[in-house]
Amino acid sequence: MRQNILLAGASGCVGHYLVEELAQRPEYQVYLLVRNRARLRFAPEQLPNCQILEADLGDWDRYRGLLAEMDYVINVAAAWGDPDLTEKVNVTYPLRLYEHVHERCQKIIHFSTASILGRDNQLLEAAKTLGTDYVRTKYLCYEQISQLRTAAKITTLCPTLILGGDKDKPYSHVCGGLPNLVKWMGWIQWIRSEGSFHFIHARDIARIVCHLMQQSPVDPLLVLGNPNITINECIERACKYLGHNAPLKYDLSLSRARQLVKWLPISMAPWDEFCMDYRDFRYRSVNAATFGLPVVAGTVEEVLGMYGYPS
């Protein structure tokens, strides 16, 4: 007997990888809650276990009747830009959905962002007070999840920098900017700076989600990211892969970076300034290997190779 999944946000980068992964698993019937089906890069009619419901999280009357039949809910939908819409899509609508799932539902997978957390994987107050509308609303939603009737069913996934995208899938923000970054490597090769970060590929995220649905118990909060890498290590490995070798290095310290911002026509929002000071985005993260799954593009070299940059 098939298990039913409600997937919201299928038209985004991670959503496309989730659909591709779930479509290969005939044990699931997937209901895709999609605001605009024209944004899909695949033909739904070719996926026998997927059904399109053209609606968004706010169209409550269009999909609430399905909730009694759902075994899982996966919500990767998100909004930014329009403050009112961002508040609704990132806070109001998810909380309403989660509160009204039926007893049949085994798990709810809620997507947030690692930006709401500090190095101890606890909520970062600055994300609430200084964050962009996107970051702030993700913080507010997570803050209220524990108060829901269904809180025990919810696992919140907080991805770090997301990679992904190809001819059949929309590119993530990081990979969308990769060509320009590679283009500027002739200049970047001279710079060294403090700081660190994690990244993870959207295909790994999709595989982890499918794995978690069949696991019990599951931690209520997981940060998704490959092992932390410093900015300097990333630059050095990328330069070596691309054949750059600057004889001298310029240390872009925090004070020098602040002076550079003053000289250049750059507008810094409060969250930008906080991130410049914080710099070391290091979490207790899990990745595909944590669960015994293959890792896609787990190194800088693999990322560059995946997106067509020869060594």
Coordinates of C-alpha atoms in Angstrom, one line a residue:
M1 CA 0.0 0.0 0.0
R2 CA 1.4 3.4 -1.0
Q3 CA 2.1 6.1 1.5
N4 CA 1.0 9.6 0.7
I5 CA 3.2 12.6 0.8
L6 CA 2.3 16.3 0.6
L7 CA 5.2 18.2 -0.8
A8 CA 5.1 22.0 -0.7
G9 CA 7.7 24.0 -2.7
A10 CA 8.4 21.6 -5.5
S11 CA 9.3 24.3 -8.0
G12 CA 12.5 25.4 -6.2
C13 CA 16.0 24.0 -6.5
V14 CA 15.7 21.6 -3.5
G15 CA 12.1 20.8 -4.5
H16 CA 13.1 19.6 -7.9
Y17 CA 15.6 17.2 -6.4
L18 CA 13.0 15.9 -3.9
V19 CA 10.6 15.2 -6.7
E20 CA 13.2 13.4 -8.7
E21 CA 14.1 11.3 -5.7
L22 CA 10.6 10.5 -4.6
A23 CA 9.5 9.7 -8.2
Q24 CA 11.9 6.8 -8.2
R25 CA 10.2 5.3 -5.1
P26 CA 6.9 3.6 -6.1
E27 CA 6.0 3.1 -2.5
Y28 CA 5.0 6.8 -2.3
Q29 CA 2.2 8.8 -3.9
V30 CA 3.3 12.4 -3.9
Y31 CA 1.0 15.4 -4.0
L32 CA 2.9 18.4 -5.2
L33 CA 1.6 21.7 -3.9
V34 CA 2.8 24.1 -6.6
R35 CA 1.9 27.8 -6.8
N36 CA 2.8 28.1 -10.5
R37 CA 3.2 24.8 -12.5
A38 CA 4.9 26.8 -15.3
R39 CA 8.0 27.0 -13.1
L40 CA 8.4 23.2 -13.1
R41 CA 11.3 21.9 -15.2
F42 CA 9.8 18.4 -15.5
A43 CA 6.7 16.9 -17.0
P44 CA 4.4 15.8 -14.2
E45 CA 2.4 13.5 -16.4
Q46 CA 5.6 11.4 -16.9
L47 CA 5.8 10.7 -13.1
P48 CA 3.1 8.1 -12.4
N49 CA 3.3 8.5 -8.6
C50 CA 3.1 12.3 -8.6
Q51 CA 0.0 14.5 -8.8
I52 CA 0.0 18.3 -9.2
L53 CA -2.2 20.5 -7.0
E54 CA -1.8 24.0 -8.3
A55 CA -2.1 26.1 -5.1
D56 CA 0.1 27.6 -2.5
L57 CA 0.3 27.2 1.2
G58 CA -2.2 30.1 1.6
D59 CA -4.9 28.3 -0.4
W60 CA -6.1 26.5 2.6
D61 CA -9.5 25.4 1.2
R62 CA -7.8 23.8 -1.8
Y63 CA -5.7 21.2 0.1
R64 CA -6.9 20.8 3.7
G65 CA -9.2 18.0 2.7
L66 CA -6.1 16.0 1.7
L67 CA -4.5 16.1 5.1
A68 CA -6.5 13.2 6.5
E69 CA -4.9 11.0 3.9
M70 CA -1.3 12.2 4.3
D71 CA 1.4 10.0 5.9
Y72 CA 4.1 12.6 5.5
V73 CA 4.3 16.4 5.0
I74 CA 7.4 18.0 3.5
N75 CA 7.5 21.7 3.4
V76 CA 10.4 23.3 1.5
A77 CA 8.3 26.4 0.4
A78 CA 9.8 29.8 1.2
A79 CA 9.4 33.4 0.3
W80 CA 11.5 36.6 0.4
G81 CA 11.3 40.1 -1.0
D82 CA 7.8 41.1 -0.2
P83 CA 7.6 41.5 3.6
D84 CA 3.9 40.6 3.9
L85 CA 4.1 37.5 1.7
T86 CA 7.4 36.4 3.4
E87 CA 5.7 36.6 6.8
K88 CA 2.7 34.5 5.6
V89 CA 4.6 31.8 3.6
N90 CA 7.4 31.4 6.2
V91 CA 5.4 31.7 9.4
T92 CA 1.6 31.9 9.2
Y93 CA 0.9 29.2 6.6
P94 CA 3.3 26.5 7.8
L95 CA 2.2 26.8 11.4
R96 CA -1.4 26.4 10.4
L97 CA -0.6 23.4 8.2
Y98 CA 1.4 21.6 10.9
E99 CA -1.3 22.2 13.5
H100 CA -4.0 20.6 11.4
V101 CA -2.3 17.4 10.2
H102 CA -4.2 14.3 11.2
E103 CA -3.1 11.4 13.5
R104 CA -2.3 9.4 10.4
C105 CA 0.7 11.7 9.6
Q106 CA 3.9 10.1 10.8
K107 CA 6.4 12.9 10.2
I108 CA 6.5 16.5 9.2
I109 CA 9.8 17.7 7.5
H110 CA 10.1 21.5 7.9
F111 CA 12.8 23.4 6.1
S112 CA 14.4 26.4 7.7
T113 CA 18.0 27.8 7.4
A114 CA 21.2 27.4 9.4
S115 CA 21.3 31.2 9.5
I116 CA 18.9 31.2 12.5
L117 CA 21.4 29.2 14.6
G118 CA 24.7 30.0 16.3
R119 CA 27.7 27.7 16.6
D120 CA 26.1 25.7 19.3
N121 CA 23.1 24.9 17.1
Q122 CA 20.9 27.1 19.4
L123 CA 18.8 30.0 18.2
L124 CA 20.9 33.0 17.3
E125 CA 19.2 36.1 18.7
A126 CA 20.8 38.4 16.1
A127 CA 18.9 36.5 13.4
K128 CA 15.6 37.7 15.0
T129 CA 16.7 41.3 15.7
L130 CA 19.0 42.0 12.7
G131 CA 18.1 39.3 10.1
T132 CA 16.6 39.9 6.7
D133 CA 12.9 39.3 6.4
Y134 CA 13.7 35.8 5.2
V135 CA 16.0 35.0 8.1
R136 CA 13.8 36.7 10.7
T137 CA 10.6 34.9 9.7
K138 CA 12.4 31.5 9.6
Y139 CA 13.5 32.3 13.2
L140 CA 10.0 33.2 14.2
C141 CA 8.5 30.0 12.7
Y142 CA 11.0 27.7 14.4
E143 CA 10.5 29.5 17.7
Q144 CA 6.8 28.7 17.6
I145 CA 7.0 25.1 16.4
S146 CA 7.5 23.7 19.9
Q147 CA 4.2 25.1 20.9
L148 CA 2.2 23.2 18.3
R149 CA 0.0 20.2 19.1
T150 CA 2.0 18.2 16.5
A151 CA 5.5 19.3 17.6
A152 CA 6.6 15.8 18.3
K153 CA 6.1 14.9 14.6
I154 CA 8.2 17.8 13.3
T155 CA 11.8 17.6 12.3
T156 CA 13.3 21.0 11.3
L157 CA 16.1 20.8 8.7
C158 CA 18.5 23.8 8.5
P159 CA 20.6 23.6 5.4
T160 CA 23.8 25.6 5.2
L161 CA 24.9 26.9 1.7
I162 CA 22.9 24.9 -0.9
L163 CA 24.5 23.8 -4.1
G164 CA 22.4 22.4 -7.0
G165 CA 20.9 23.0 -10.4
D166 CA 21.3 21.8 -14.0
K167 CA 19.5 21.9 -17.3
D168 CA 16.5 20.2 -15.8
K169 CA 16.5 22.0 -12.4
P170 CA 16.7 25.7 -11.3
Y171 CA 20.1 26.7 -9.9
S172 CA 20.5 27.5 -6.2
H173 CA 21.6 31.0 -5.4
V174 CA 25.2 29.8 -4.8
C175 CA 25.5 27.9 -8.0
G176 CA 23.7 30.6 -9.9
G177 CA 26.6 32.9 -9.0
L178 CA 29.4 30.4 -9.5
P179 CA 30.3 31.5 -13.1
N180 CA 31.0 35.0 -11.9
L181 CA 33.0 33.7 -8.9
V182 CA 35.2 31.6 -11.2
K183 CA 35.5 34.6 -13.6
W184 CA 36.9 36.7 -10.7
M185 CA 39.3 34.0 -9.5
G186 CA 42.2 35.9 -11.1
W187 CA 41.7 38.6 -8.5
I188 CA 40.4 36.4 -5.7
Q189 CA 43.6 34.3 -5.8
W190 CA 45.5 37.1 -4.1
I191 CA 43.1 37.5 -1.1
R192 CA 43.1 35.6 2.2
S193 CA 40.5 36.3 4.9
E194 CA 39.2 34.8 8.1
G195 CA 36.0 32.9 8.3
S196 CA 34.4 29.5 7.5
F197 CA 31.3 27.9 6.2
H198 CA 29.5 24.6 5.3
F199 CA 27.9 23.6 2.0
I200 CA 25.7 20.7 0.8
H201 CA 24.3 19.7 -2.5
A202 CA 20.5 19.6 -3.0
R203 CA 20.6 16.0 -4.1
D204 CA 22.1 15.0 -0.8
I205 CA 19.4 16.9 0.9
A206 CA 16.7 15.0 -1.0
R207 CA 18.3 11.7 -0.1
I208 CA 18.6 12.6 3.5
V209 CA 14.9 13.5 3.6
C210 CA 13.9 10.2 2.1
H211 CA 16.1 8.4 4.6
L212 CA 14.7 10.3 7.6
M213 CA 11.1 9.5 6.7
Q214 CA 11.8 5.9 7.4
Q215 CA 13.8 6.4 10.6
S216 CA 12.4 6.6 14.1
P217 CA 13.1 8.5 16.3
V218 CA 14.6 11.5 14.4
D219 CA 16.2 14.5 16.1
P220 CA 13.9 17.5 16.1
L221 CA 16.6 19.7 14.6
L222 CA 19.3 18.9 12.1
V223 CA 21.8 21.2 10.4
L224 CA 22.7 19.9 6.9
G225 CA 26.2 20.6 5.7
N226 CA 29.4 18.9 4.7
P227 CA 32.4 19.4 7.1
N228 CA 33.3 23.0 7.7
I229 CA 35.8 24.6 5.4
T230 CA 37.7 27.9 5.9
I231 CA 37.5 30.7 3.3
N232 CA 41.3 30.4 2.9
E233 CA 41.2 26.7 2.3
C234 CA 38.4 27.1 -0.2
I235 CA 40.3 29.8 -2.1
E236 CA 43.5 27.8 -2.1
R237 CA 41.8 24.6 -3.3
A238 CA 39.9 26.4 -6.0
C239 CA 43.0 28.2 -7.2
K240 CA 45.0 25.0 -7.4
Y241 CA 42.2 23.2 -9.3
L242 CA 41.8 26.1 -11.8
G243 CA 45.5 26.6 -12.3
H244 CA 46.0 29.9 -10.4
N245 CA 49.0 30.5 -8.3
A246 CA 49.4 34.0 -6.9
P247 CA 53.0 34.5 -5.5
L248 CA 51.7 37.0 -2.9
K249 CA 48.7 37.0 -0.6
Y250 CA 46.8 40.0 0.8
D251 CA 45.2 39.5 4.2
L252 CA 41.8 41.1 4.1
S253 CA 41.4 41.5 7.9
L254 CA 38.1 42.7 9.4
S255 CA 39.4 46.3 9.8
R256 CA 40.6 46.4 6.2
A257 CA 37.3 45.0 5.0
R258 CA 35.4 47.7 6.9
Q259 CA 37.6 50.3 5.3
L260 CA 37.1 48.9 1.9
V261 CA 33.3 49.1 2.4
K262 CA 33.7 52.8 3.2
W263 CA 35.6 53.4 0.0
L264 CA 33.3 51.4 -2.3
P265 CA 29.7 52.2 -3.2
I266 CA 28.4 49.3 -1.1
S267 CA 25.3 49.5 1.1
M268 CA 25.5 47.3 4.2
A269 CA 22.3 46.2 5.9
P270 CA 22.5 45.4 9.7
W271 CA 22.5 41.6 8.9
D272 CA 25.4 42.1 6.4
E273 CA 27.4 43.9 9.1
F274 CA 26.7 41.2 11.6
C275 CA 27.8 38.5 9.2
M276 CA 31.0 40.4 8.5
D277 CA 31.8 40.4 12.2
Y278 CA 30.6 36.8 12.9
R279 CA 32.5 35.3 10.0
D280 CA 33.0 31.8 11.4
F281 CA 29.7 30.0 10.4
R282 CA 30.4 26.6 12.1
Y283 CA 27.8 24.2 13.1
R284 CA 27.3 20.7 14.4
S285 CA 26.2 19.4 11.1
V286 CA 25.2 16.2 9.4
N287 CA 25.5 15.2 5.8
A288 CA 24.7 12.2 3.5
A289 CA 27.7 10.3 4.9
T290 CA 26.3 10.5 8.4
F291 CA 23.5 8.3 7.3
G292 CA 25.6 5.9 5.2
L293 CA 24.5 7.6 1.9
P294 CA 26.8 8.6 -1.0
V295 CA 27.9 12.3 -1.0
V296 CA 27.5 14.5 -4.0
A297 CA 30.1 17.2 -4.5
G298 CA 31.5 17.1 -1.0
T299 CA 34.7 18.9 -1.9
V300 CA 35.6 22.2 -3.7
E301 CA 37.2 20.2 -6.5
E302 CA 34.1 18.0 -6.9
V303 CA 31.8 21.1 -7.0
L304 CA 33.9 22.8 -9.8
G305 CA 34.1 19.5 -11.7
M306 CA 30.4 18.9 -11.5
Y307 CA 29.7 22.3 -13.0
G308 CA 32.0 21.9 -15.9
Y309 CA 35.2 23.5 -14.8
P310 CA 38.1 21.3 -15.9
S311 CA 41.2 21.0 -13.7

